[in-house]
Amino acid sequence: MKNLLLSAFATLALFGSANAFALEVGDDAPCVVLNQIASDGSESEYCIREPKAAGQVVLLEFFSATCSDCIRNLPIISAFADEIRANATVRAVGIDRSESLLRNFVSQYRDLLSYDVALDTGRDAKQAYGVVSTPTLFVLNSENKILYKHTGVLSEYNLNEIRALIAE
């Protein structure tokens, strides 16, 4: 019985500590520099929270190449990225440990990735943002504050919420 209680306490402590580090609306978004594959195929290191143009909102979608909901989100995010391109930078962050798996994913879905993809094989960004499941989307304002967070497939309702934030 004592071992069972200790095991339960350890499990609660482990899950509790993971949630304690999850970023939420109002928190500052950390700068994590990752290798990025641009929509044109070029590569560079880049801070994932930095917009392409001053004053833009940044949308970060954390995904896994093996996540079916992430694949379902691809056409939604791609169309939305095209719609908001003048006011926002959209960036996907692949959190798989296998770089070849991520690169194959980017290659396979290149026609749906009209935005940059950062490779987080060391899971530095995943840990810094407290991502526990995919897909998870963060919307950051120009001061790098988290305005919006959503886990799961995006609905039209979610997109309208994000549109309203971008319009402010």
mmCIF file of C-alpha atoms in Angstrom:
data_model
loop_
_atom_site.group_PDB
_atom_site.id
_atom_site.type_symbol
_atom_site.label_atom_id
_atom_site.label_comp_id
_atom_site.label_asym_id
_atom_site.label_seq_id
_atom_site.Cartn_x
_atom_site.Cartn_y
_atom_site.Cartn_z
ATOM 1 C CA MET A 1 0.000 0.000 0.000
ATOM 2 C CA LYS A 2 2.851 2.361 0.909
ATOM 3 C CA ASN A 3 4.502 1.757 -2.487
ATOM 4 C CA LEU A 4 1.210 2.392 -4.274
ATOM 5 C CA LEU A 5 0.784 5.748 -2.507
ATOM 6 C CA LEU A 6 4.373 6.756 -3.250
ATOM 7 C CA SER A 7 3.893 5.826 -6.893
ATOM 8 C CA ALA A 8 0.671 7.843 -7.111
ATOM 9 C CA PHE A 9 2.339 10.850 -5.458
ATOM 10 C CA ALA A 10 5.306 10.657 -7.848
ATOM 11 C CA THR A 11 2.951 10.507 -10.850
ATOM 12 C CA LEU A 12 0.992 13.537 -9.626
ATOM 13 C CA ALA A 13 4.209 15.446 -8.990
ATOM 14 C CA LEU A 14 5.482 14.624 -12.469
ATOM 15 C CA PHE A 15 2.288 15.709 -14.249
ATOM 16 C CA GLY A 16 1.843 18.704 -11.989
ATOM 17 C CA SER A 17 5.340 19.966 -12.762
ATOM 18 C CA ALA A 18 4.801 19.580 -16.515
ATOM 19 C CA ASN A 19 1.663 21.718 -16.346
ATOM 20 C CA ALA A 20 3.356 24.313 -14.137
ATOM 21 C CA PHE A 21 5.624 25.240 -17.056
ATOM 22 C CA ALA A 22 2.932 25.440 -19.745
ATOM 23 C CA LEU A 23 2.672 28.939 -21.168
ATOM 24 C CA GLU A 24 -0.759 30.526 -21.141
ATOM 25 C CA VAL A 25 -2.463 33.654 -22.470
ATOM 26 C CA GLY A 26 -0.730 36.753 -21.068
ATOM 27 C CA ASP A 27 2.667 35.072 -20.604
ATOM 28 C CA ASP A 28 5.813 36.263 -22.390
ATOM 29 C CA ALA A 29 6.812 34.021 -25.292
ATOM 30 C CA PRO A 30 10.442 32.904 -25.098
ATOM 31 C CA CYS A 31 12.882 33.281 -27.963
ATOM 32 C CA VAL A 32 14.074 29.862 -29.097
ATOM 33 C CA VAL A 33 16.491 29.769 -32.031
ATOM 34 C CA LEU A 34 15.874 26.808 -34.323
ATOM 35 C CA ASN A 35 16.860 25.661 -37.793
ATOM 36 C CA GLN A 36 14.120 26.840 -40.107
ATOM 37 C CA ILE A 37 13.103 25.674 -43.563
ATOM 38 C CA ALA A 38 11.520 28.610 -45.422
ATOM 39 C CA SER A 39 8.609 28.107 -47.792
ATOM 40 C CA ASP A 40 11.084 28.551 -50.680
ATOM 41 C CA GLY A 41 13.228 25.682 -49.325
ATOM 42 C CA SER A 42 16.100 27.822 -48.020
ATOM 43 C CA GLU A 43 17.369 27.208 -44.497
ATOM 44 C CA SER A 44 18.579 29.435 -41.682
ATOM 45 C CA GLU A 45 18.569 29.714 -37.911
ATOM 46 C CA TYR A 46 15.846 31.958 -36.563
ATOM 47 C CA CYS A 47 14.136 32.920 -33.324
ATOM 48 C CA ILE A 48 10.710 31.332 -33.749
ATOM 49 C CA ARG A 49 8.840 34.218 -32.119
ATOM 50 C CA GLU A 50 10.299 36.919 -34.401
ATOM 51 C CA PRO A 51 7.926 38.239 -37.074
ATOM 52 C CA LYS A 52 9.021 38.692 -40.684
ATOM 53 C CA ALA A 53 7.965 42.351 -40.534
ATOM 54 C CA ALA A 54 7.873 44.755 -37.608
ATOM 55 C CA GLY A 55 4.574 44.934 -35.768
ATOM 56 C CA GLN A 56 3.216 41.649 -37.115
ATOM 57 C CA VAL A 57 1.423 39.068 -35.020
ATOM 58 C CA VAL A 58 3.141 35.656 -34.938
ATOM 59 C CA LEU A 59 1.269 32.351 -35.118
ATOM 60 C CA LEU A 60 3.263 29.331 -33.941
ATOM 61 C CA GLU A 61 1.803 25.906 -34.538
ATOM 62 C CA PHE A 62 3.576 23.039 -32.818
ATOM 63 C CA PHE A 63 3.086 19.764 -34.696
ATOM 64 C CA SER A 64 4.322 16.208 -34.958
ATOM 65 C CA ALA A 65 4.825 14.426 -38.266
ATOM 66 C CA THR A 66 2.958 11.412 -36.869
ATOM 67 C CA CYS A 67 -0.065 13.399 -35.616
ATOM 68 C CA SER A 68 -3.256 12.898 -37.662
ATOM 69 C CA ASP A 69 -4.865 16.067 -36.266
ATOM 70 C CA CYS A 70 -1.766 18.010 -37.321
ATOM 71 C CA ILE A 71 -2.207 16.748 -40.873
ATOM 72 C CA ARG A 72 -5.917 17.708 -40.726
ATOM 73 C CA ASN A 73 -4.836 21.221 -39.656
ATOM 74 C CA LEU A 74 -2.454 21.701 -42.613
ATOM 75 C CA PRO A 75 -4.973 22.956 -45.201
ATOM 76 C CA ILE A 76 -6.688 25.106 -42.562
ATOM 77 C CA ILE A 77 -3.452 26.785 -41.444
ATOM 78 C CA SER A 78 -2.209 27.109 -45.030
ATOM 79 C CA ALA A 79 -5.341 28.919 -46.232
ATOM 80 C CA PHE A 80 -5.368 31.060 -43.102
ATOM 81 C CA ALA A 81 -1.666 31.936 -43.533
ATOM 82 C CA ASP A 82 -2.398 33.150 -47.065
ATOM 83 C CA GLU A 83 -5.340 35.219 -45.791
ATOM 84 C CA ILE A 84 -3.422 36.971 -42.980
ATOM 85 C CA ARG A 85 0.031 37.202 -44.586
ATOM 86 C CA ALA A 86 0.040 41.032 -44.579
ATOM 87 C CA ASN A 87 -0.526 41.202 -40.810
ATOM 88 C CA ALA A 88 0.998 38.023 -39.432
ATOM 89 C CA THR A 89 3.907 35.638 -39.636
ATOM 90 C CA VAL A 90 2.923 31.970 -39.535
ATOM 91 C CA ARG A 91 5.478 29.395 -38.509
ATOM 92 C CA ALA A 92 5.155 25.668 -37.834
ATOM 93 C CA VAL A 93 7.411 24.042 -35.243
ATOM 94 C CA GLY A 94 8.021 20.306 -35.717
ATOM 95 C CA ILE A 95 8.777 18.635 -32.394
ATOM 96 C CA ASP A 96 9.780 15.156 -33.541
ATOM 97 C CA ARG A 97 13.221 13.986 -32.422
ATOM 98 C CA SER A 98 13.963 12.610 -35.896
ATOM 99 C CA GLU A 99 15.157 15.300 -38.283
ATOM 100 C CA SER A 100 14.704 12.969 -41.261
ATOM 101 C CA LEU A 101 11.074 12.324 -40.246
ATOM 102 C CA LEU A 102 10.422 16.084 -40.098
ATOM 103 C CA ARG A 103 12.207 16.742 -43.398
ATOM 104 C CA ASN A 104 10.209 13.973 -45.084
ATOM 105 C CA PHE A 105 6.994 15.502 -43.687
ATOM 106 C CA VAL A 106 7.932 18.948 -45.024
ATOM 107 C CA SER A 107 8.769 17.434 -48.408
ATOM 108 C CA GLN A 108 5.565 15.375 -48.555
ATOM 109 C CA TYR A 109 3.296 18.303 -47.604
ATOM 110 C CA ARG A 110 5.255 21.152 -49.251
ATOM 111 C CA ASP A 111 2.200 22.223 -51.291
ATOM 112 C CA LEU A 112 0.280 22.841 -48.025
ATOM 113 C CA LEU A 113 3.168 24.530 -46.202
ATOM 114 C CA SER A 114 3.032 28.081 -47.522
ATOM 115 C CA TYR A 115 4.866 29.201 -44.376
ATOM 116 C CA ASP A 116 8.159 28.452 -42.641
ATOM 117 C CA VAL A 117 8.796 25.284 -40.636
ATOM 118 C CA ALA A 118 11.219 25.198 -37.707
ATOM 119 C CA LEU A 119 12.821 21.906 -36.674
ATOM 120 C CA ASP A 120 12.783 21.362 -32.909
ATOM 121 C CA THR A 121 14.489 17.964 -32.788
ATOM 122 C CA GLY A 122 16.085 18.849 -29.445
ATOM 123 C CA ARG A 123 12.625 19.823 -28.192
ATOM 124 C CA ASP A 124 13.907 23.112 -26.784
ATOM 125 C CA ALA A 125 10.880 25.090 -28.013
ATOM 126 C CA LYS A 126 8.471 22.324 -26.987
ATOM 127 C CA GLN A 127 9.830 22.511 -23.458
ATOM 128 C CA ALA A 128 10.065 26.329 -23.352
ATOM 129 C CA TYR A 129 6.430 26.695 -24.464
ATOM 130 C CA GLY A 130 5.193 23.789 -22.329
ATOM 131 C CA VAL A 131 3.613 21.944 -25.253
ATOM 132 C CA VAL A 132 2.180 18.608 -24.116
ATOM 133 C CA SER A 133 0.135 17.609 -27.169
ATOM 134 C CA THR A 134 -0.129 18.485 -30.827
ATOM 135 C CA PRO A 135 -1.288 20.429 -32.639
ATOM 136 C CA THR A 136 -0.938 23.414 -30.306
ATOM 137 C CA LEU A 137 -1.197 26.943 -31.683
ATOM 138 C CA PHE A 138 0.049 30.133 -30.022
ATOM 139 C CA VAL A 139 -0.727 33.659 -31.237
ATOM 140 C CA LEU A 140 1.833 36.263 -30.105
ATOM 141 C CA ASN A 141 1.485 40.031 -30.304
ATOM 142 C CA SER A 142 4.287 42.381 -31.379
ATOM 143 C CA GLU A 143 5.497 42.573 -27.755
ATOM 144 C CA ASN A 144 5.810 38.749 -27.649
ATOM 145 C CA LYS A 145 2.879 38.271 -25.280
ATOM 146 C CA ILE A 146 0.705 35.230 -25.811
ATOM 147 C CA LEU A 147 -2.709 36.442 -26.980
ATOM 148 C CA TYR A 148 -4.263 33.080 -27.766
ATOM 149 C CA LYS A 149 -3.594 29.384 -27.255
ATOM 150 C CA HIS A 150 -5.441 26.434 -28.768
ATOM 151 C CA THR A 151 -4.794 22.694 -28.763
ATOM 152 C CA GLY A 152 -6.440 20.539 -31.423
ATOM 153 C CA VAL A 153 -7.835 21.026 -34.909
ATOM 154 C CA LEU A 154 -8.822 24.620 -35.630
ATOM 155 C CA SER A 155 -12.469 25.403 -36.287
ATOM 156 C CA GLU A 156 -13.953 28.422 -38.036
ATOM 157 C CA TYR A 157 -14.814 29.737 -34.572
ATOM 158 C CA ASN A 158 -11.118 29.594 -33.591
ATOM 159 C CA LEU A 159 -10.086 31.327 -36.814
ATOM 160 C CA ASN A 160 -12.622 34.101 -36.194
ATOM 161 C CA GLU A 161 -11.197 34.599 -32.691
ATOM 162 C CA ILE A 162 -7.714 34.908 -34.170
ATOM 163 C CA ARG A 163 -8.940 37.270 -36.914
ATOM 164 C CA ALA A 164 -10.385 39.532 -34.209
ATOM 165 C CA LEU A 165 -7.067 39.543 -32.324
ATOM 166 C CA ILE A 166 -5.130 40.412 -35.466
ATOM 167 C CA ALA A 167 -7.549 43.243 -36.267
ATOM 168 C CA GLU A 168 -6.993 44.907 -32.861
#
